[in-house]
């Protein structure tokens, strides 16, 4: 239902762009976001964007990461610049989707994509 891509190995200071596309019988998509989980740590919110385009970011990524969405493609992006070793983690997309014929919205998780920042 959610297909994430774009992870990989990058040197400190480099950039990556993550994508996450939702598929299936979608009536509407509300909030979309990215979380990450480093080894031995809890999953944390990195960035989120509402259907209206309002965004919020974790303090650790402000000024370096940008979240955006393409509603026509049901896709959310995370542009990551000036990457640091501490950004190394598995990144998960998360979206709040209302399916066709269903009255309530539900959260869906992508499969996770590994981002490794290392020289």
mmCIF file of N, CA and C in Angstrom, residues 2-87:
data_model
loop_
_atom_site.group_PDB
_atom_site.id
_atom_site.type_symbol
_atom_site.label_atom_id
_atom_site.label_comp_id
_atom_site.label_asym_id
_atom_site.label_seq_id
_atom_site.Cartn_x
_atom_site.Cartn_y
_atom_site.Cartn_z
ATOM 1 N N UNK A 2 2.017 1.187 0.701
ATOM 2 C CA UNK A 2 2.967 2.293 0.697
ATOM 3 C C UNK A 2 4.308 1.759 0.246
ATOM 4 N N UNK A 3 4.859 2.353 -0.784
ATOM 5 C CA UNK A 3 6.140 1.910 -1.324
ATOM 6 C C UNK A 3 7.146 3.027 -1.175
ATOM 7 N N UNK A 4 8.143 2.786 -0.315
ATOM 8 C CA UNK A 4 9.176 3.781 -0.070
ATOM 9 C C UNK A 4 10.418 3.439 -0.878
ATOM 10 N N UNK A 5 11.151 4.477 -1.263
ATOM 11 C CA UNK A 5 12.384 4.279 -2.019
ATOM 12 C C UNK A 5 13.292 5.475 -1.817
ATOM 13 N N UNK A 6 14.556 5.323 -2.231
ATOM 14 C CA UNK A 6 15.475 6.441 -2.215
ATOM 15 C C UNK A 6 16.583 6.378 -1.186
ATOM 16 N N UNK A 7 16.551 5.389 -0.324
ATOM 17 C CA UNK A 7 17.602 5.281 0.660
ATOM 18 C C UNK A 7 18.918 4.843 0.039
ATOM 19 N N UNK A 8 19.967 4.836 0.875
ATOM 20 C CA UNK A 8 21.260 4.405 0.384
ATOM 21 C C UNK A 8 22.382 4.866 1.286
ATOM 22 N N UNK A 9 23.594 4.730 0.765
ATOM 23 C CA UNK A 9 24.804 5.129 1.480
ATOM 24 C C UNK A 9 25.282 6.462 0.912
ATOM 25 N N UNK A 10 25.537 7.408 1.796
ATOM 26 C CA UNK A 10 25.988 8.726 1.367
ATOM 27 C C UNK A 10 27.035 9.228 2.349
ATOM 28 N N UNK A 11 27.946 10.037 1.863
ATOM 29 C CA UNK A 11 28.967 10.609 2.718
ATOM 30 C C UNK A 11 28.404 11.776 3.522
ATOM 31 N N UNK A 12 28.998 12.065 4.666
ATOM 32 C CA UNK A 12 28.565 13.244 5.436
ATOM 33 C C UNK A 12 28.580 14.495 4.562
ATOM 34 N N UNK A 13 27.536 15.288 4.706
ATOM 35 C CA UNK A 13 27.394 16.484 3.884
ATOM 36 C C UNK A 13 26.634 16.255 2.600
ATOM 37 N N UNK A 14 26.379 15.013 2.284
ATOM 38 C CA UNK A 14 25.679 14.681 1.050
ATOM 39 C C UNK A 14 24.174 14.802 1.174
ATOM 40 N N UNK A 15 23.498 14.420 0.093
ATOM 41 C CA UNK A 15 22.039 14.547 0.029
ATOM 42 C C UNK A 15 21.403 13.257 -0.473
ATOM 43 N N UNK A 16 20.178 13.050 -0.050
ATOM 44 C CA UNK A 16 19.344 11.971 -0.537
ATOM 45 C C UNK A 16 17.903 12.476 -0.598
ATOM 46 N N UNK A 17 17.130 11.853 -1.492
ATOM 47 C CA UNK A 17 15.710 12.170 -1.570
ATOM 48 C C UNK A 17 14.918 10.879 -1.441
ATOM 49 N N UNK A 18 14.081 10.828 -0.423
ATOM 50 C CA UNK A 18 13.213 9.681 -0.216
ATOM 51 C C UNK A 18 11.841 9.954 -0.832
ATOM 52 N N UNK A 19 11.233 8.889 -1.329
ATOM 53 C CA UNK A 19 9.885 8.974 -1.880
ATOM 54 C C UNK A 19 9.036 7.878 -1.275
ATOM 55 N N UNK A 20 7.754 8.143 -1.156
ATOM 56 C CA UNK A 20 6.824 7.139 -0.651
ATOM 57 C C UNK A 20 5.493 7.337 -1.361
ATOM 58 N N UNK A 21 5.097 6.318 -2.115
ATOM 59 C CA UNK A 21 3.872 6.398 -2.899
ATOM 60 C C UNK A 21 2.804 5.489 -2.316
ATOM 61 N N UNK A 22 1.620 6.034 -2.167
ATOM 62 C CA UNK A 22 0.482 5.256 -1.693
ATOM 63 C C UNK A 22 -0.313 4.750 -2.887
ATOM 64 N N UNK A 23 -0.834 3.552 -2.746
ATOM 65 C CA UNK A 23 -1.610 2.973 -3.840
ATOM 66 C C UNK A 23 -2.855 2.291 -3.289
ATOM 67 N N UNK A 24 -3.721 1.892 -4.183
ATOM 68 C CA UNK A 24 -4.960 1.248 -3.773
ATOM 69 C C UNK A 24 -6.145 2.175 -3.966
ATOM 70 N N UNK A 25 -7.264 1.796 -3.401
ATOM 71 C CA UNK A 25 -8.494 2.563 -3.579
ATOM 72 C C UNK A 25 -8.540 3.705 -2.568
ATOM 73 N N UNK A 26 -7.937 4.802 -2.926
ATOM 74 C CA UNK A 26 -7.784 5.937 -2.021
ATOM 75 C C UNK A 26 -8.866 6.979 -2.267
ATOM 76 N N UNK A 27 -9.561 7.346 -1.192
ATOM 77 C CA UNK A 27 -10.520 8.442 -1.278
ATOM 78 C C UNK A 27 -9.835 9.768 -0.974
ATOM 79 N N UNK A 28 -9.037 9.760 0.100
ATOM 80 C CA UNK A 28 -8.291 10.966 0.434
ATOM 81 C C UNK A 28 -7.106 10.600 1.312
ATOM 82 N N UNK A 29 -6.082 11.441 1.249
ATOM 83 C CA UNK A 29 -4.907 11.286 2.108
ATOM 84 C C UNK A 29 -4.772 12.534 2.945
ATOM 85 N N UNK A 30 -4.733 12.362 4.218
ATOM 86 C CA UNK A 30 -4.607 13.498 5.132
ATOM 87 C C UNK A 30 -3.139 13.723 5.464
ATOM 88 N N UNK A 31 -2.750 13.516 6.669
ATOM 89 C CA UNK A 31 -1.364 13.749 7.058
ATOM 90 C C UNK A 31 -0.432 12.712 6.435
ATOM 91 N N UNK A 32 0.754 13.159 6.103
ATOM 92 C CA UNK A 32 1.805 12.279 5.601
ATOM 93 C C UNK A 32 3.078 12.637 6.348
ATOM 94 N N UNK A 33 3.888 11.634 6.638
ATOM 95 C CA UNK A 33 5.076 11.939 7.411
ATOM 96 C C UNK A 33 6.173 10.908 7.237
ATOM 97 N N UNK A 34 7.320 11.269 7.783
ATOM 98 C CA UNK A 34 8.475 10.372 7.802
ATOM 99 C C UNK A 34 8.954 10.202 9.236
ATOM 100 N N UNK A 35 9.231 8.967 9.597
ATOM 101 C CA UNK A 35 9.809 8.618 10.874
ATOM 102 C C UNK A 35 11.135 7.918 10.607
ATOM 103 N N UNK A 36 11.931 7.819 11.645
ATOM 104 C CA UNK A 36 13.163 7.048 11.508
ATOM 105 C C UNK A 36 13.451 6.316 12.810
ATOM 106 N N UNK A 37 14.180 5.232 12.651
ATOM 107 C CA UNK A 37 14.567 4.434 13.809
ATOM 108 C C UNK A 37 16.004 3.981 13.641
ATOM 109 N N UNK A 38 16.840 4.448 14.541
ATOM 110 C CA UNK A 38 18.243 4.045 14.560
ATOM 111 C C UNK A 38 18.385 2.824 15.464
ATOM 112 N N UNK A 39 19.447 2.038 15.288
ATOM 113 C CA UNK A 39 19.643 0.843 16.116
ATOM 114 C C UNK A 39 19.647 1.185 17.608
ATOM 115 N N UNK A 40 18.858 0.473 18.366
ATOM 116 C CA UNK A 40 18.816 0.680 19.799
ATOM 117 C C UNK A 40 18.017 1.875 20.255
ATOM 118 N N UNK A 41 17.360 2.565 19.316
ATOM 119 C CA UNK A 41 16.596 3.758 19.669
ATOM 120 C C UNK A 41 15.141 3.596 19.265
ATOM 121 N N UNK A 42 14.309 4.427 19.867
ATOM 122 C CA UNK A 42 12.893 4.419 19.522
ATOM 123 C C UNK A 42 12.659 5.118 18.184
ATOM 124 N N UNK A 43 11.586 4.738 17.551
ATOM 125 C CA UNK A 43 11.196 5.404 16.313
ATOM 126 C C UNK A 43 10.793 6.835 16.643
ATOM 127 N N UNK A 44 11.248 7.771 15.828
ATOM 128 C CA UNK A 44 10.948 9.181 16.082
ATOM 129 C C UNK A 44 10.432 9.860 14.824
ATOM 130 N N UNK A 45 9.603 10.868 15.042
ATOM 131 C CA UNK A 45 9.084 11.650 13.925
ATOM 132 C C UNK A 45 10.193 12.542 13.378
ATOM 133 N N UNK A 46 10.353 12.522 12.067
ATOM 134 C CA UNK A 46 11.328 13.379 11.411
ATOM 135 C C UNK A 46 10.644 14.622 10.842
ATOM 136 N N UNK A 47 9.565 14.391 10.092
ATOM 137 C CA UNK A 47 8.857 15.507 9.459
ATOM 138 C C UNK A 47 7.455 15.054 9.091
ATOM 139 N N UNK A 48 6.538 16.009 9.050
ATOM 140 C CA UNK A 48 5.161 15.702 8.687
ATOM 141 C C UNK A 48 4.583 16.855 7.895
ATOM 142 N N UNK A 49 3.579 16.528 7.075
ATOM 143 C CA UNK A 49 2.930 17.543 6.257
ATOM 144 C C UNK A 49 1.437 17.229 6.200
ATOM 145 N N UNK A 50 0.622 18.259 6.380
ATOM 146 C CA UNK A 50 -0.824 18.071 6.351
ATOM 147 C C UNK A 50 -1.330 18.138 4.909
ATOM 148 N N UNK A 51 -2.598 17.862 4.753
ATOM 149 C CA UNK A 51 -3.195 17.943 3.416
ATOM 150 C C UNK A 51 -3.169 19.375 2.886
ATOM 151 N N UNK A 52 -3.131 20.335 3.794
ATOM 152 C CA UNK A 52 -3.078 21.736 3.393
ATOM 153 C C UNK A 52 -1.679 22.258 3.148
ATOM 154 N N UNK A 53 -0.684 21.414 3.435
ATOM 155 C CA UNK A 53 0.695 21.807 3.169
ATOM 156 C C UNK A 53 1.467 22.327 4.371
ATOM 157 N N UNK A 54 0.841 22.354 5.540
ATOM 158 C CA UNK A 54 1.564 22.772 6.737
ATOM 159 C C UNK A 54 2.558 21.692 7.126
ATOM 160 N N UNK A 55 3.736 22.124 7.564
ATOM 161 C CA UNK A 55 4.796 21.168 7.881
ATOM 162 C C UNK A 55 5.309 21.361 9.296
ATOM 163 N N UNK A 56 5.878 20.302 9.827
ATOM 164 C CA UNK A 56 6.634 20.416 11.064
ATOM 165 C C UNK A 56 7.799 19.434 11.007
ATOM 166 N N UNK A 57 8.850 19.788 11.722
ATOM 167 C CA UNK A 57 10.097 19.034 11.666
ATOM 168 C C UNK A 57 10.651 18.792 13.064
ATOM 169 N N UNK A 58 11.376 17.711 13.196
ATOM 170 C CA UNK A 58 12.159 17.500 14.401
ATOM 171 C C UNK A 58 13.245 18.565 14.452
ATOM 172 N N UNK A 59 13.578 19.005 15.640
ATOM 173 C CA UNK A 59 14.583 20.051 15.783
ATOM 174 C C UNK A 59 15.911 19.646 15.137
ATOM 175 N N UNK A 60 16.221 18.362 15.196
ATOM 176 C CA UNK A 60 17.513 17.886 14.707
ATOM 177 C C UNK A 60 17.656 17.980 13.191
ATOM 178 N N UNK A 61 16.545 18.153 12.473
ATOM 179 C CA UNK A 61 16.634 18.190 11.013
ATOM 180 C C UNK A 61 16.194 19.527 10.423
ATOM 181 N N UNK A 62 15.733 20.420 11.257
ATOM 182 C CA UNK A 62 15.275 21.723 10.749
ATOM 183 C C UNK A 62 16.396 22.421 9.992
ATOM 184 N N UNK A 63 16.039 22.960 8.837
ATOM 185 C CA UNK A 63 17.017 23.656 8.005
ATOM 186 C C UNK A 63 17.804 22.749 7.091
ATOM 187 N N UNK A 64 17.698 21.430 7.282
ATOM 188 C CA UNK A 64 18.423 20.483 6.447
ATOM 189 C C UNK A 64 17.483 19.599 5.627
ATOM 190 N N UNK A 65 16.352 19.244 6.204
ATOM 191 C CA UNK A 65 15.394 18.352 5.534
ATOM 192 C C UNK A 65 14.165 19.156 5.102
ATOM 193 N N UNK A 66 13.589 18.733 3.990
ATOM 194 C CA UNK A 66 12.358 19.352 3.508
ATOM 195 C C UNK A 66 11.368 18.269 3.114
ATOM 196 N N UNK A 67 10.177 18.335 3.689
ATOM 197 C CA UNK A 67 9.125 17.396 3.321
ATOM 198 C C UNK A 67 8.178 18.077 2.339
ATOM 199 N N UNK A 68 7.714 17.313 1.365
ATOM 200 C CA UNK A 68 6.765 17.840 0.390
ATOM 201 C C UNK A 68 5.867 16.697 -0.067
ATOM 202 N N UNK A 69 4.819 17.041 -0.775
ATOM 203 C CA UNK A 69 3.904 16.007 -1.250
ATOM 204 C C UNK A 69 3.359 16.391 -2.609
ATOM 205 N N UNK A 70 3.033 15.368 -3.378
ATOM 206 C CA UNK A 70 2.380 15.539 -4.673
ATOM 207 C C UNK A 70 1.046 14.818 -4.564
ATOM 208 N N UNK A 71 -0.005 15.568 -4.382
ATOM 209 C CA UNK A 71 -1.318 14.955 -4.154
ATOM 210 C C UNK A 71 -1.822 14.197 -5.382
ATOM 211 N N UNK A 72 -1.453 14.632 -6.550
ATOM 212 C CA UNK A 72 -1.884 13.945 -7.770
ATOM 213 C C UNK A 72 -1.265 12.555 -7.876
ATOM 214 N N UNK A 73 -0.088 12.411 -7.273
ATOM 215 C CA UNK A 73 0.613 11.125 -7.322
ATOM 216 C C UNK A 73 0.521 10.357 -6.010
ATOM 217 N N UNK A 74 -0.191 10.915 -5.035
ATOM 218 C CA UNK A 74 -0.304 10.275 -3.707
ATOM 219 C C UNK A 74 1.073 9.944 -3.142
ATOM 220 N N UNK A 75 1.976 10.881 -3.279
ATOM 221 C CA UNK A 75 3.365 10.633 -2.920
ATOM 222 C C UNK A 75 3.875 11.718 -1.980
ATOM 223 N N UNK A 76 4.674 11.281 -1.018
ATOM 224 C CA UNK A 76 5.343 12.204 -0.109
ATOM 225 C C UNK A 76 6.850 12.047 -0.303
ATOM 226 N N UNK A 77 7.557 13.156 -0.205
ATOM 227 C CA UNK A 77 9.002 13.169 -0.406
ATOM 228 C C UNK A 77 9.704 13.717 0.833
ATOM 229 N N UNK A 78 10.946 13.325 0.987
ATOM 230 C CA UNK A 78 11.795 13.902 2.026
ATOM 231 C C UNK A 78 13.148 14.195 1.382
ATOM 232 N N UNK A 79 13.419 15.469 1.178
ATOM 233 C CA UNK A 79 14.715 15.896 0.669
ATOM 234 C C UNK A 79 15.638 16.105 1.860
ATOM 235 N N UNK A 80 16.723 15.368 1.882
ATOM 236 C CA UNK A 80 17.649 15.416 3.002
ATOM 237 C C UNK A 80 18.981 15.965 2.520
ATOM 238 N N UNK A 81 19.364 17.112 3.045
ATOM 239 C CA UNK A 81 20.627 17.751 2.694
ATOM 240 C C UNK A 81 21.529 17.832 3.920
ATOM 241 N N UNK A 82 22.794 18.085 3.670
ATOM 242 C CA UNK A 82 23.771 18.221 4.759
ATOM 243 C C UNK A 82 23.663 17.057 5.744
ATOM 244 N N UNK A 83 23.626 15.875 5.214
ATOM 245 C CA UNK A 83 23.434 14.691 6.055
ATOM 246 C C UNK A 83 24.604 14.477 7.002
ATOM 247 N N UNK A 84 24.261 13.976 8.176
ATOM 248 C CA UNK A 84 25.235 13.719 9.232
ATOM 249 C C UNK A 84 25.203 12.240 9.594
ATOM 250 N N UNK A 85 26.267 11.724 10.165
ATOM 251 C CA UNK A 85 26.259 10.309 10.588
ATOM 252 C C UNK A 85 25.103 9.985 11.519
ATOM 253 N N UNK A 86 24.707 10.927 12.349
ATOM 254 C CA UNK A 86 23.593 10.677 13.273
ATOM 255 C C UNK A 86 22.233 10.601 12.581
ATOM 256 N N UNK A 87 22.195 10.883 11.279
ATOM 257 C CA UNK A 87 20.953 10.698 10.517
ATOM 258 C C UNK A 87 20.788 9.245 10.059
#
